[in-house]
Coordinates of C-alpha atoms in Angstrom, one line a residue:
M289 CA 1.8 8.2 6.3
W290 CA 1.9 11.9 6.4
V291 CA 2.0 14.0 9.5
L292 CA 2.0 17.8 10.0
L293 CA 3.7 19.3 13.0
R294 CA 2.7 23.0 13.4
S295 CA 5.4 25.4 14.7
G296 CA 5.0 27.6 17.6
Y297 CA 2.4 26.4 20.0
P298 CA 0.3 23.6 18.5
L299 CA 1.1 20.2 17.1
R300 CA -1.0 19.5 14.1
I301 CA -1.1 16.2 12.3
L302 CA -2.1 15.6 8.7
L303 CA -2.6 12.0 7.4
S304 CA -4.2 10.2 4.3
L305 CA -4.8 6.6 2.7
R306 CA -6.8 4.7 -0.2
G307 CA -6.2 2.2 -3.3
P308 CA -5.0 2.2 -7.0
W309 CA -7.5 2.5 -9.9
M310 CA -7.8 -0.7 -11.9
G311 CA -8.7 0.2 -15.4
W312 CA -10.7 -1.9 -17.8
R313 CA -8.2 -1.9 -20.6
G314 CA -8.7 -4.9 -22.9
L315 CA -12.3 -5.4 -22.0
P316 CA -14.8 -4.9 -24.9
R317 CA -17.5 -2.2 -24.4
S318 CA -20.1 -4.9 -24.0
L319 CA -18.4 -6.2 -20.9
A320 CA -17.2 -2.9 -19.4
V321 CA -18.5 -2.1 -16.0
G322 CA -20.1 1.3 -15.4
P323 CA -19.3 3.8 -12.7
P324 CA -19.3 2.1 -9.2
R325 CA -22.4 2.6 -7.2
R326 CA -22.0 4.3 -3.8
R327 CA -22.7 1.9 -1.0
Y328 CA -24.9 2.7 2.0
R329 CA -25.5 0.4 5.0
K330 CA -28.8 1.7 6.4
E331 CA -28.6 0.0 9.8
A332 CA -24.9 0.4 10.5
L333 CA -24.0 2.1 13.8
A334 CA -23.6 5.9 13.6
A335 CA -20.0 7.1 13.1
L336 CA -18.3 8.4 16.3
E337 CA -17.5 12.0 16.5
V338 CA -14.3 11.4 18.5
P339 CA -11.3 9.3 17.5
V340 CA -11.5 5.7 18.6
L341 CA -8.6 4.4 20.6
P342 CA -7.0 1.2 19.3
V343 CA -7.7 -2.0 21.1
T344 CA -5.1 -4.5 22.3
A345 CA -5.3 -8.3 22.5
T346 CA -5.2 -8.0 26.3
E347 CA -8.3 -5.7 26.3
I348 CA -10.1 -8.1 24.0
R349 CA -9.5 -11.0 26.3
Q350 CA -10.5 -9.0 29.4
Y351 CA -13.8 -8.0 27.7
L352 CA -14.6 -11.5 26.7
R353 CA -14.0 -12.8 30.2
A354 CA -16.0 -10.0 31.8
H355 CA -19.0 -11.0 29.7
G356 CA -18.6 -14.7 30.2
I357 CA -17.7 -15.4 26.6
P358 CA -15.4 -18.4 26.1
F359 CA -12.6 -17.9 23.6
Q360 CA -9.5 -19.5 22.1
D361 CA -6.2 -17.7 21.4
G362 CA -5.2 -18.1 17.7
H363 CA -2.2 -17.0 15.7
S364 CA -3.5 -13.6 14.7
C365 CA -7.1 -13.8 15.9
V366 CA -9.1 -14.6 19.0
R367 CA -11.9 -17.1 18.3
A368 CA -15.2 -17.1 20.1
P369 CA -18.8 -18.2 19.7
S370 CA -20.6 -15.9 17.3
P371 CA -23.6 -13.8 18.5
F372 CA -24.7 -13.5 14.9
V373 CA -25.9 -17.0 14.5
G374 CA -28.8 -18.8 16.1
A375 CA -28.4 -21.5 18.6
S376 CA -29.3 -24.2 16.1
K377 CA -26.4 -23.3 13.9
L378 CA -23.9 -23.6 16.8
K379 CA -24.2 -27.4 16.6
D380 CA -23.4 -29.8 13.9
E381 CA -25.6 -32.7 12.6
T382 CA -24.8 -34.9 15.6
G383 CA -25.7 -32.2 18.1
A384 CA -22.1 -31.6 19.2
A385 CA -20.9 -28.0 19.6
T386 CA -19.0 -26.7 16.6
S387 CA -15.8 -24.8 16.7
F388 CA -15.9 -21.2 17.4
S389 CA -16.9 -19.3 14.3
L390 CA -16.2 -15.7 15.3
F391 CA -12.7 -14.4 14.6
I392 CA -11.5 -11.2 16.3
D393 CA -8.3 -9.6 14.9
K394 CA -5.8 -9.1 17.8
T395 CA -4.4 -6.0 16.3
T396 CA -7.4 -4.1 15.0
G397 CA -10.3 -5.7 16.9
R398 CA -12.3 -6.2 13.7
F399 CA -14.4 -9.4 13.7
L400 CA -15.6 -11.8 11.1
C401 CA -18.2 -14.5 11.6
M402 CA -17.4 -17.4 9.3
T403 CA -20.9 -18.8 9.6
S404 CA -23.0 -15.7 8.9
L405 CA -20.3 -13.7 7.2
A406 CA -21.1 -10.8 9.6
E407 CA -18.2 -8.4 10.1
G408 CA -17.5 -5.1 11.7
S409 CA -15.3 -3.1 14.1
W410 CA -14.6 -3.8 17.7
E411 CA -17.1 -1.2 18.7
D412 CA -19.7 -3.0 16.6
F413 CA -19.0 -6.2 18.3
Q414 CA -19.3 -4.6 21.8
A415 CA -22.7 -3.1 20.7
S416 CA -23.9 -6.5 19.6
V417 CA -22.9 -8.2 22.8
E418 CA -24.4 -5.5 25.0
G419 CA -27.6 -5.2 22.9
R420 CA -26.9 -1.6 21.7
G421 CA -27.9 -0.5 18.2
D422 CA -30.9 -1.4 16.1
G423 CA -30.9 -5.1 15.2
A424 CA -27.4 -5.6 16.4
R425 CA -27.9 -9.3 16.8
E426 CA -29.7 -9.6 13.5
G427 CA -26.5 -9.5 11.4
V428 CA -26.8 -5.9 10.1
L429 CA -23.1 -5.9 9.8
L430 CA -23.0 -8.6 7.2
S431 CA -19.8 -8.3 5.1
E432 CA -20.6 -6.6 1.9
A433 CA -21.5 -9.0 -0.7
P434 CA -21.3 -7.8 -4.3
E435 CA -24.2 -5.5 -5.2
A436 CA -26.8 -6.8 -7.6
E437 CA -25.2 -4.9 -10.4
D438 CA -21.8 -6.4 -9.7
S439 CA -23.3 -9.8 -9.3
E440 CA -25.0 -9.7 -12.6
E441 CA -21.8 -8.5 -14.3
V442 CA -19.8 -11.3 -12.6
Q443 CA -22.3 -13.9 -13.7
R444 CA -22.5 -12.5 -17.3
I445 CA -18.7 -12.6 -17.7
W446 CA -18.4 -16.0 -16.1
D447 CA -21.1 -17.4 -18.4
R448 CA -19.3 -16.0 -21.5
A449 CA -15.9 -17.4 -20.5
V450 CA -15.0 -20.9 -21.6
P451 CA -12.4 -23.5 -20.4
L452 CA -9.2 -23.0 -22.2
W453 CA -9.2 -26.6 -23.5
E454 CA -12.6 -26.1 -25.0
L455 CA -11.6 -23.3 -27.4
P456 CA -12.7 -24.2 -30.9
E457 CA -9.4 -23.3 -32.5
P458 CA -6.3 -25.2 -31.2
E459 CA -4.0 -22.3 -32.4
E460 CA -5.9 -19.8 -30.1
A461 CA -5.6 -22.1 -27.1
Q462 CA -1.8 -22.6 -27.7
L463 CA -1.3 -18.9 -28.2
A464 CA -3.1 -18.2 -24.9
R465 CA -0.9 -20.8 -23.1
V466 CA 2.2 -19.2 -24.5
M467 CA 1.2 -15.6 -23.6
F468 CA 0.4 -16.6 -20.0
G469 CA 3.2 -19.1 -19.5
L470 CA 0.9 -22.1 -19.1
T471 CA 2.6 -24.4 -21.5
K472 CA 3.4 -26.9 -18.7
V473 CA 0.2 -26.4 -16.7
T474 CA -2.2 -29.3 -17.4
D475 CA -5.9 -29.1 -18.2
D476 CA -6.6 -31.0 -15.0
T477 CA -5.0 -28.2 -12.9
L478 CA -7.0 -25.5 -14.8
K479 CA -10.2 -27.5 -14.3
R480 CA -9.6 -28.1 -10.6
F481 CA -9.2 -24.4 -10.0
S482 CA -12.1 -23.5 -12.4
V483 CA -10.0 -21.2 -14.6
R484 CA -11.6 -20.0 -17.7
Y485 CA -10.8 -17.9 -20.7
L486 CA -12.7 -14.8 -22.0
R487 CA -12.2 -14.7 -25.7
P488 CA -13.4 -11.1 -26.5
A489 CA -11.0 -9.7 -23.9
H490 CA -8.2 -12.2 -24.4
S491 CA -8.0 -12.7 -20.7
L492 CA -7.9 -15.5 -18.2
V493 CA -10.7 -15.5 -15.7
F494 CA -10.0 -16.6 -12.1
P495 CA -13.1 -17.1 -9.9
W496 CA -13.5 -16.0 -6.3
F497 CA -16.0 -18.3 -4.5
S498 CA -17.6 -17.8 -1.1
P499 CA -16.2 -20.0 1.7
G500 CA -17.1 -23.6 1.0
G501 CA -17.4 -22.9 -2.7
L502 CA -21.2 -22.3 -2.4
G503 CA -21.4 -19.3 -4.7
L504 CA -19.5 -17.1 -7.1
R505 CA -18.6 -13.8 -5.4
G506 CA -16.2 -12.2 -7.7
L507 CA -13.7 -12.5 -10.6
K508 CA -10.2 -11.4 -11.5
L509 CA -9.4 -11.0 -15.2
L510 CA -5.8 -11.2 -16.3
G511 CA -5.1 -9.8 -19.7
A512 CA -1.8 -10.0 -21.6
E513 CA -0.3 -8.0 -24.4
G514 CA 3.1 -8.2 -26.0
Q515 CA 5.6 -5.4 -25.7
G516 CA 8.6 -6.3 -27.8
D517 CA 10.1 -9.4 -26.3
R518 CA 8.2 -9.0 -23.1
V519 CA 4.6 -9.6 -22.0
H520 CA 2.7 -7.0 -20.0
Y521 CA 0.0 -8.3 -17.7
M522 CA -3.1 -6.2 -16.7
E523 CA -5.4 -7.2 -13.8
T524 CA -9.1 -6.2 -13.4
T525 CA -11.3 -7.3 -10.5
I526 CA -15.1 -7.4 -10.2
P527 CA -16.2 -6.0 -7.8
Q528 CA -13.6 -3.3 -7.4
P529 CA -10.6 -4.1 -5.1
G530 CA -12.0 -2.2 -2.1
A531 CA -15.5 -3.7 -2.2
F532 CA -14.7 -7.4 -1.9
R533 CA -11.6 -9.5 -1.3
N534 CA -11.1 -13.2 -1.4
L535 CA -8.4 -15.8 -1.7
F536 CA -8.0 -17.7 -5.0
G537 CA -8.1 -21.5 -4.3
L538 CA -10.0 -21.2 -1.0
P539 CA -12.7 -23.8 -1.9
L540 CA -9.9 -26.4 -2.4
I541 CA -8.7 -26.0 1.2
S542 CA -9.8 -28.8 3.6
R543 CA -10.4 -28.2 7.3
R544 CA -7.7 -30.8 7.9
D545 CA -5.0 -28.9 6.1
V546 CA -2.3 -27.5 8.5
E547 CA 0.2 -26.1 5.9
V548 CA -0.4 -23.7 3.0
V549 CA 1.7 -21.8 0.5
L550 CA 0.8 -18.2 -0.2
T551 CA 1.6 -16.7 -3.6
S552 CA 1.1 -13.3 -5.1
R553 CA -0.3 -14.5 -8.4
E554 CA -3.0 -17.0 -9.4
L555 CA -0.6 -18.5 -12.1
D556 CA 1.9 -19.3 -9.4
S557 CA -0.7 -21.1 -7.3
L558 CA -1.5 -23.3 -10.3
A559 CA 2.1 -24.2 -10.8
L560 CA 2.7 -25.0 -7.1
S561 CA -0.4 -27.1 -6.7
Q562 CA 0.4 -29.1 -9.8
S563 CA 4.1 -29.7 -8.9
T564 CA 3.8 -30.3 -5.1
G565 CA 0.2 -31.2 -4.4
L566 CA 0.3 -28.8 -1.4
P567 CA -2.6 -26.5 -0.5
T568 CA -1.9 -23.1 -2.1
L569 CA -3.7 -19.7 -2.0
A570 CA -3.2 -16.5 -4.1
L571 CA -3.5 -13.1 -2.4
P572 CA -6.1 -10.9 -4.2
R573 CA -3.8 -7.8 -4.5
G574 CA -0.4 -9.6 -4.8
T575 CA 2.4 -7.9 -2.9
A576 CA 0.5 -4.7 -2.5
C577 CA -1.2 -5.6 0.8
L578 CA -2.6 -8.5 2.9
P579 CA -6.1 -7.3 3.9
P580 CA -6.8 -8.0 7.6
V581 CA -10.2 -9.3 6.7
L582 CA -8.5 -12.4 5.1
L583 CA -6.6 -13.4 8.3
P584 CA -9.4 -15.6 9.7
Y585 CA -9.2 -17.8 6.7
L586 CA -5.5 -18.5 7.5
E587 CA -6.0 -19.3 11.2
Q588 CA -6.2 -23.0 10.7
F589 CA -2.7 -23.4 9.4
R590 CA 0.2 -24.2 11.7
R591 CA 2.8 -23.4 9.0
I592 CA 2.5 -20.8 6.2
V593 CA 5.2 -20.6 3.4
L594 CA 5.2 -17.2 1.6
W595 CA 6.6 -17.5 -2.0
L596 CA 5.6 -14.1 -3.4
G597 CA 7.9 -13.6 -6.3
D598 CA 11.5 -13.3 -7.6
D599 CA 12.4 -9.7 -6.8
L600 CA 13.4 -7.6 -3.8
R601 CA 10.0 -6.1 -3.4
S602 CA 8.4 -9.5 -3.1
W603 CA 10.9 -10.4 -0.4
E604 CA 10.2 -7.2 1.5
A605 CA 6.4 -7.9 1.2
A606 CA 6.8 -11.5 2.4
K607 CA 8.6 -10.3 5.6
L608 CA 5.9 -7.7 6.3
F609 CA 3.1 -10.2 5.7
A610 CA 4.7 -12.7 8.0
R611 CA 4.5 -10.2 10.9
K612 CA 0.7 -10.0 10.3
L613 CA 0.4 -13.8 10.2
N614 CA 2.6 -14.4 13.3
P615 CA 6.2 -14.9 12.2
K616 CA 6.6 -18.0 14.4
R617 CA 4.5 -20.1 11.9
C618 CA 5.8 -18.5 8.7
S619 CA 8.7 -19.4 6.4
L620 CA 9.9 -17.4 3.4
V621 CA 11.3 -18.4 0.0
R622 CA 14.1 -16.1 -0.7
P623 CA 14.3 -14.8 -4.4
G624 CA 17.3 -15.9 -6.4
D625 CA 18.5 -17.3 -9.7
Q626 CA 17.7 -20.8 -8.7
Q627 CA 14.5 -19.8 -6.8
P628 CA 12.4 -17.7 -9.3
S629 CA 8.6 -17.4 -9.1
P630 CA 6.8 -20.7 -8.9
L631 CA 5.5 -20.6 -12.5
E632 CA 8.9 -19.7 -13.9
A633 CA 10.4 -22.5 -11.8
L634 CA 8.0 -24.9 -13.3
N635 CA 8.7 -23.7 -16.9
Q636 CA 12.5 -24.1 -16.2
G637 CA 12.1 -27.6 -15.0
L638 CA 13.2 -26.9 -11.4
N639 CA 12.1 -29.0 -8.4
L640 CA 9.5 -26.8 -6.6
S641 CA 9.4 -29.1 -3.6
R642 CA 13.1 -28.8 -3.1
I643 CA 12.8 -25.0 -3.3
L644 CA 10.1 -25.0 -0.6
R645 CA 12.4 -27.0 1.7
T646 CA 14.9 -24.2 1.5
A647 CA 12.4 -21.7 2.9
L648 CA 13.8 -19.7 5.8
P649 CA 11.9 -19.2 9.1
A650 CA 10.6 -15.7 9.5
W651 CA 11.1 -15.7 13.2
H652 CA 14.6 -15.0 14.5
K653 CA 16.3 -13.8 17.7
S654 CA 17.3 -10.2 18.3
I655 CA 21.0 -10.8 17.3
V656 CA 22.0 -12.1 13.9
S657 CA 25.3 -12.7 12.2
F658 CA 26.4 -11.7 8.7
R659 CA 25.9 -15.2 7.5
Q660 CA 22.1 -14.6 8.0
L661 CA 22.3 -11.2 6.3
R662 CA 24.6 -12.3 3.5
E663 CA 21.9 -13.1 1.0
E664 CA 19.9 -10.0 1.8
V665 CA 23.0 -7.8 1.2
L666 CA 23.5 -9.6 -2.2
G667 CA 19.9 -9.0 -3.0
E668 CA 20.2 -5.3 -2.5
L669 CA 23.4 -5.1 -4.5
S670 CA 21.8 -7.1 -7.3
N671 CA 18.6 -5.0 -7.4
V672 CA 19.9 -1.5 -6.9
E673 CA 16.8 0.2 -8.4
Q674 CA 14.4 -1.8 -6.3
A675 CA 16.4 -1.3 -3.1
A676 CA 16.2 2.5 -3.8
G677 CA 12.4 2.3 -3.5
V678 CA 9.5 3.6 -5.6
R679 CA 10.5 6.4 -7.9
W680 CA 8.4 9.5 -8.5
S681 CA 6.9 10.0 -11.9
R682 CA 6.2 13.7 -11.5
F683 CA 9.5 14.7 -9.8
P684 CA 12.5 13.2 -11.8
D685 CA 14.9 15.6 -10.0
L686 CA 13.8 14.2 -6.7
N687 CA 14.7 10.7 -8.0
R688 CA 18.2 11.9 -8.8
L689 CA 18.8 13.0 -5.2
L690 CA 16.8 10.7 -3.0
K691 CA 16.8 7.8 -5.5
G692 CA 13.3 6.7 -4.4
H693 CA 10.7 6.4 -1.7
R694 CA 11.7 3.6 0.7
K695 CA 9.9 1.7 3.4
G696 CA 11.1 2.0 7.0
E697 CA 12.3 5.6 6.7
L698 CA 11.3 8.9 8.3
T699 CA 11.2 12.1 6.2
V700 CA 10.9 15.6 7.7
F701 CA 9.5 18.3 5.4
T702 CA 9.5 22.0 6.2
G703 CA 9.0 25.4 4.6
P704 CA 7.9 28.9 5.2
T705 CA 4.3 29.7 6.0
G706 CA 2.4 30.3 2.7
S707 CA 5.0 28.7 0.6
G708 CA 2.8 25.8 -0.5
K709 CA 3.9 22.9 1.8
T710 CA 0.6 21.2 1.9
T711 CA 0.0 21.6 -1.8
F712 CA 3.4 20.2 -2.6
I713 CA 3.3 17.3 -0.2
S714 CA -0.2 16.4 -1.6
E715 CA 1.2 16.0 -5.1
Y716 CA 4.3 14.2 -3.7
A717 CA 2.0 11.7 -2.0
L718 CA -0.4 11.5 -4.9
D719 CA 2.4 10.6 -7.2
L720 CA 3.3 7.6 -5.0
C721 CA -0.3 6.7 -4.4
T722 CA -1.0 6.4 -8.1
Q723 CA 1.8 3.8 -8.3
G724 CA 0.1 1.6 -5.6
V725 CA 1.8 3.0 -2.5
N726 CA -0.8 2.7 0.4
T727 CA -1.1 6.2 1.8
L728 CA -2.6 7.5 5.0
W729 CA -3.2 11.3 5.6
G730 CA -3.8 12.8 9.0
S731 CA -4.2 16.5 9.4
F732 CA -4.9 18.9 12.3
E733 CA -4.6 21.9 10.0
I734 CA -7.0 21.5 7.1
S735 CA -10.2 19.6 6.6
N736 CA -10.3 16.3 4.7
V737 CA -12.8 17.8 2.2
R738 CA -10.4 20.6 1.3
L739 CA -7.4 18.3 1.1
A740 CA -9.3 15.8 -1.1
R741 CA -10.4 18.6 -3.4
V742 CA -6.7 19.7 -3.8
M743 CA -5.6 16.2 -4.5
L744 CA -8.4 15.5 -7.0
T745 CA -7.5 18.7 -8.9
Q746 CA -3.9 17.5 -9.0
F747 CA -5.0 14.0 -10.1
A748 CA -7.1 15.4 -12.9
V749 CA -4.4 18.0 -13.8
G750 CA -7.1 20.7 -14.1
R751 CA -9.8 22.4 -12.2
L752 CA -13.0 20.3 -12.2
E753 CA -15.2 23.2 -11.2
E754 CA -14.9 24.3 -14.8
Q755 CA -15.9 20.9 -16.2
L756 CA -18.4 19.4 -13.7
D757 CA -19.6 17.0 -16.3
K758 CA -16.3 15.1 -15.9
Y759 CA -16.4 15.0 -12.1
D760 CA -17.9 11.5 -11.7
E761 CA -15.4 10.1 -14.2
W762 CA -12.4 11.5 -12.3
A763 CA -13.9 10.9 -8.8
D764 CA -14.5 7.2 -9.7
R765 CA -10.8 6.8 -10.6
F766 CA -9.7 8.8 -7.6
E767 CA -11.9 6.7 -5.3
D768 CA -10.0 3.5 -6.3
L769 CA -6.6 4.9 -5.2
P770 CA -5.1 3.3 -2.0
L771 CA -5.7 6.6 -0.2
Y772 CA -7.3 7.2 3.2
F773 CA -7.9 10.1 5.5
M774 CA -7.9 10.2 9.3
T775 CA -10.7 12.2 11.0
F776 CA -8.5 14.3 13.3
H777 CA -8.9 18.0 12.8
G778 CA -8.2 21.0 14.9
Q779 CA -5.3 22.7 16.7
Q780 CA -3.6 20.8 19.6
S781 CA -1.1 22.6 21.8
I782 CA 1.9 20.5 22.9
R783 CA 5.3 21.2 24.5
I784 CA 8.7 20.5 22.9
A785 CA 9.3 17.5 25.1
A786 CA 6.0 16.0 23.9
Q787 CA 7.0 16.7 20.3
D788 CA 10.3 14.9 20.8
Y789 CA 8.4 11.9 22.2
I790 CA 6.1 11.9 19.2
I791 CA 9.0 12.1 16.7
G792 CA 10.7 9.2 18.5
A793 CA 7.4 7.2 18.4
F794 CA 7.1 7.8 14.7
R795 CA 10.7 6.8 14.1
K796 CA 10.1 3.5 16.0
F797 CA 6.8 3.0 14.1
A798 CA 8.5 3.5 10.7
T799 CA 11.2 1.0 11.5
D800 CA 9.1 -1.7 13.2
S801 CA 6.2 -1.5 10.7
S802 CA 8.4 -1.1 7.6
C803 CA 6.3 2.0 6.8
H804 CA 7.6 5.4 5.4
V805 CA 6.5 8.2 7.6
T806 CA 6.6 11.9 6.4
L807 CA 6.3 14.6 9.1
V808 CA 5.5 18.1 7.9
I809 CA 6.9 20.5 10.5
H810 CA 6.7 24.2 10.4
P811 CA 9.9 26.1 10.9
R812 CA 11.0 28.5 13.6
K813 CA 10.5 32.2 13.2
E814 CA 13.5 33.3 11.1
D815 CA 14.5 36.7 9.6
D816 CA 12.7 37.3 6.3
D817 CA 16.0 37.8 4.5
K818 CA 17.4 34.4 5.4
E819 CA 16.8 31.1 3.8
L820 CA 15.7 28.1 5.9
Q821 CA 18.3 25.6 7.1
T822 CA 18.1 22.2 8.9
A823 CA 18.4 24.0 12.2
S824 CA 15.3 26.1 11.3
I825 CA 13.0 23.1 12.0
F826 CA 10.8 24.0 15.0
G827 CA 11.6 22.2 18.3
S828 CA 14.8 20.6 19.4
A829 CA 17.3 18.8 17.1
K830 CA 15.4 15.5 17.6
A831 CA 13.5 15.8 14.3
S832 CA 16.6 16.3 12.1
Q833 CA 18.6 13.7 14.0
E834 CA 15.9 11.0 13.8
A835 CA 15.1 11.8 10.1
D836 CA 16.5 9.8 7.3
N837 CA 15.6 12.6 4.9
V838 CA 15.2 16.3 5.4
L839 CA 13.4 18.3 2.7
I840 CA 13.1 22.1 2.7
L841 CA 10.7 24.1 0.5
Q842 CA 12.6 27.3 -0.1
D843 CA 10.5 30.3 -1.4
R844 CA 12.7 33.2 -2.7
R845 CA 9.5 35.2 -3.3
L846 CA 9.3 35.8 0.4
V847 CA 13.0 36.9 0.6
T848 CA 13.8 39.0 -2.5
G849 CA 10.4 39.6 -4.1
P850 CA 9.6 38.1 -7.4
G851 CA 11.4 34.8 -7.7
K852 CA 10.8 31.0 -7.7
R853 CA 10.4 28.2 -5.2
Y854 CA 12.9 25.3 -5.1
L855 CA 13.1 22.1 -3.1
Q856 CA 16.3 21.5 -1.0
V857 CA 17.3 18.0 0.0
S858 CA 19.5 18.8 3.0
K859 CA 19.8 15.2 4.4
N860 CA 19.8 11.9 2.7
R861 CA 20.9 8.9 4.8
F862 CA 20.5 6.4 2.0
D863 CA 23.5 7.5 -0.1
G864 CA 24.3 11.1 1.0
D865 CA 23.3 12.9 -2.1
V866 CA 22.0 16.4 -1.3
G867 CA 21.1 19.4 -3.5
V868 CA 18.3 21.6 -4.8
F869 CA 16.0 21.8 -7.8
P870 CA 13.5 24.4 -9.0
L871 CA 9.7 24.0 -8.6
E872 CA 7.2 25.7 -10.9
F873 CA 3.7 26.1 -9.6
N874 CA 0.8 25.6 -12.0
K875 CA -2.2 27.4 -10.5
S876 CA -4.7 25.8 -12.8
S877 CA -3.8 22.3 -11.7
L878 CA -2.3 23.1 -8.3
T879 CA 0.8 21.2 -9.2
F880 CA 4.5 21.7 -8.7
S881 CA 5.8 19.2 -11.1
I882 CA 8.2 20.6 -13.7
P883 CA 6.5 20.9 -17.2
P884 CA 7.9 18.6 -19.8
K885 CA 9.2 21.5 -21.9
S886 CA 11.4 22.8 -19.1
K887 CA 15.1 22.8 -19.8
A888 CA 16.1 23.2 -16.1
R889 CA 19.1 21.1 -15.2
L890 CA 20.9 20.5 -12.0
K891 CA 24.3 22.3 -11.7
K892 CA 27.1 21.7 -9.2
I893 CA 28.9 24.2 -7.1
K894 CA 31.6 24.3 -4.5
D895 CA 31.3 27.1 -2.0
D896 CA 32.3 27.1 1.6
N897 CA 29.9 30.0 2.5
G898 CA 26.6 28.4 1.5
L899 CA 24.4 27.4 -1.4
V900 CA 25.4 29.8 -4.2
A901 CA 24.7 28.7 -7.8
K902 CA 25.8 29.8 -11.2
K903 CA 23.2 31.8 -13.1
P904 CA 21.0 29.7 -15.4
S905 CA 21.6 29.8 -19.1
S906 CA 18.5 31.9 -19.6
G907 CA 20.1 34.8 -17.8
K908 CA 16.8 35.9 -16.2
K909 CA 16.9 37.8 -13.0
G910 CA 15.7 36.2 -9.8
A911 CA 16.4 32.7 -11.2
V912 CA 16.6 29.9 -8.7
P913 CA 19.8 28.2 -7.7
Q914 CA 20.2 24.9 -9.5
I915 CA 22.5 22.6 -7.5
S916 CA 23.2 19.0 -7.3
E917 CA 25.8 17.8 -4.8
T918 CA 26.8 14.3 -3.8
H919 CA 28.8 13.5 -0.7
S920 CA 30.1 10.3 0.8
D921 CA 29.1 11.4 4.3
Q922 CA 26.7 13.8 5.9
A923 CA 28.2 17.3 6.8
P924 CA 29.2 17.7 10.4
N925 CA 27.4 21.1 10.5
P926 CA 23.7 20.2 10.9
N927 CA 22.6 23.6 9.4
K928 CA 23.9 23.0 5.9
P929 CA 25.7 20.5 3.8
D930 CA 29.5 20.8 3.3
L931 CA 29.8 21.7 -0.4
S932 CA 33.5 22.0 -0.4
K933 CA 34.1 18.2 -0.8
P934 CA 34.5 16.9 -4.3
S935 CA 31.4 15.5 -5.9
R936 CA 31.1 11.9 -6.9

């Protein structure tokens, strides 16, 4: 999440969010899918011009009572009779009333009818109940089924794929089993889950069936290629990830099942089902996200065990997903040497049922002891790089200081007017977004169209107005990023007290939701000959106190004339490393990332009077300071770091 706080009078907010592009590497040209078609829902309700306030579970219940609609409280959804099905469909063959088929998300208000597959927002549901909108009760909000083009592609690939055990050459079948780690998975298991193999692409094919297994709705292809002594896996989904989502293994779930194991990979679900016989489902995007649209399919279970992998990121994702699913019914399998991923456990001959019995409850009281934290501390010590977060690919010097982008933190970013704050933070966010980090942009300062144009230029590393013939190619790839934009735009005046409240609210949101929030705050009015410091951030000291990281974009051009920009990390709560590094602006691509040929290096200094650096080896005038300082503690002076302490 990215937010911009404008200095002086107004508070302005800038936010953005969307999903990573899944390439078609490994697919032959005859099976490659063309550019995605743009989808239009002709009868959908018109978009509102004003922001829609979030709905609460209490408001949902009050609305249903006010309109005489019976409902049942579920774990993460409210269940009610569906207005999108006829009266005849509300009863079973014996004439008895069936269970409520409409599921309303308690957090977002979005609904899904399990009978008609109609879905939409809370406002769409209200319009349907109150008879507003054209054909509201006719199911115009049907969940998007794959388009005809996608359906044909899905069926064509499915028809060309064959069961692994029916391959004509035994050597090919054995090689495929070795590449995907399926040497101990039986043919019966593969047959029960309808897994096939696409020979031209050397990929396993996992089907996504509609609820009840009545029709094929989508496919996930898993390719594998050897890289030294390791195997690299590549996933491709049809339709694209944002167009349709499903749970692998859903047709095998019975209405009587009350316990399920969730995994992040289809291969793990195969291993679990074979070894334990328990119902198991694989999430469509692994540990990246748990789409809210899938929550209704998990309502029937009284106990959910999350076994998402064998690393720290899987553990963090499991804790986050448990909060969506209601932690009181969730248990988590903690990663460890004796508790690897399910498929690896099967191949090592471990007892998967015994590992499941060691799953820890996700729900706990407000006070914990070190005994409960002991394994988590060991996990962070054993996985230092993963604990440091997602590393930037375009800003290696930022990795040396901040170590990575971590969930649950609050970053404050500031810089002089006209220094390029928005342009830099766009590339900063785009770097993370291309690595699968879900990103939400909200801006009160610039329009979403202009912001998207800047980010698309940075994504393509070049100006597309000079090569419009390539626009669709880059736009299709950019469209698949986990990137979204809020529709807020326009100046809003607030007082400092309100700004402090907002910063506190974002701090709480970051911690409670395990989400990294970046606030872009304009600085106070300073003398032109002075560089910005932490105390230069507009408002009270609340922003710098609450922040885990403080980044300052310094622009020496505005102080001494011709010069360079550089980024200063003035606060780093993770490990205390602070310092600066130069930024070079490329006007043609609107990027700040340092060119590969640059020889710039971080240099250390010790000066009680401020940030003074040695001259770079090039000897050019106006060169930027190049400093990297590490400290065991934050400096007592909030304005600048204490550089007199010895570096680590």
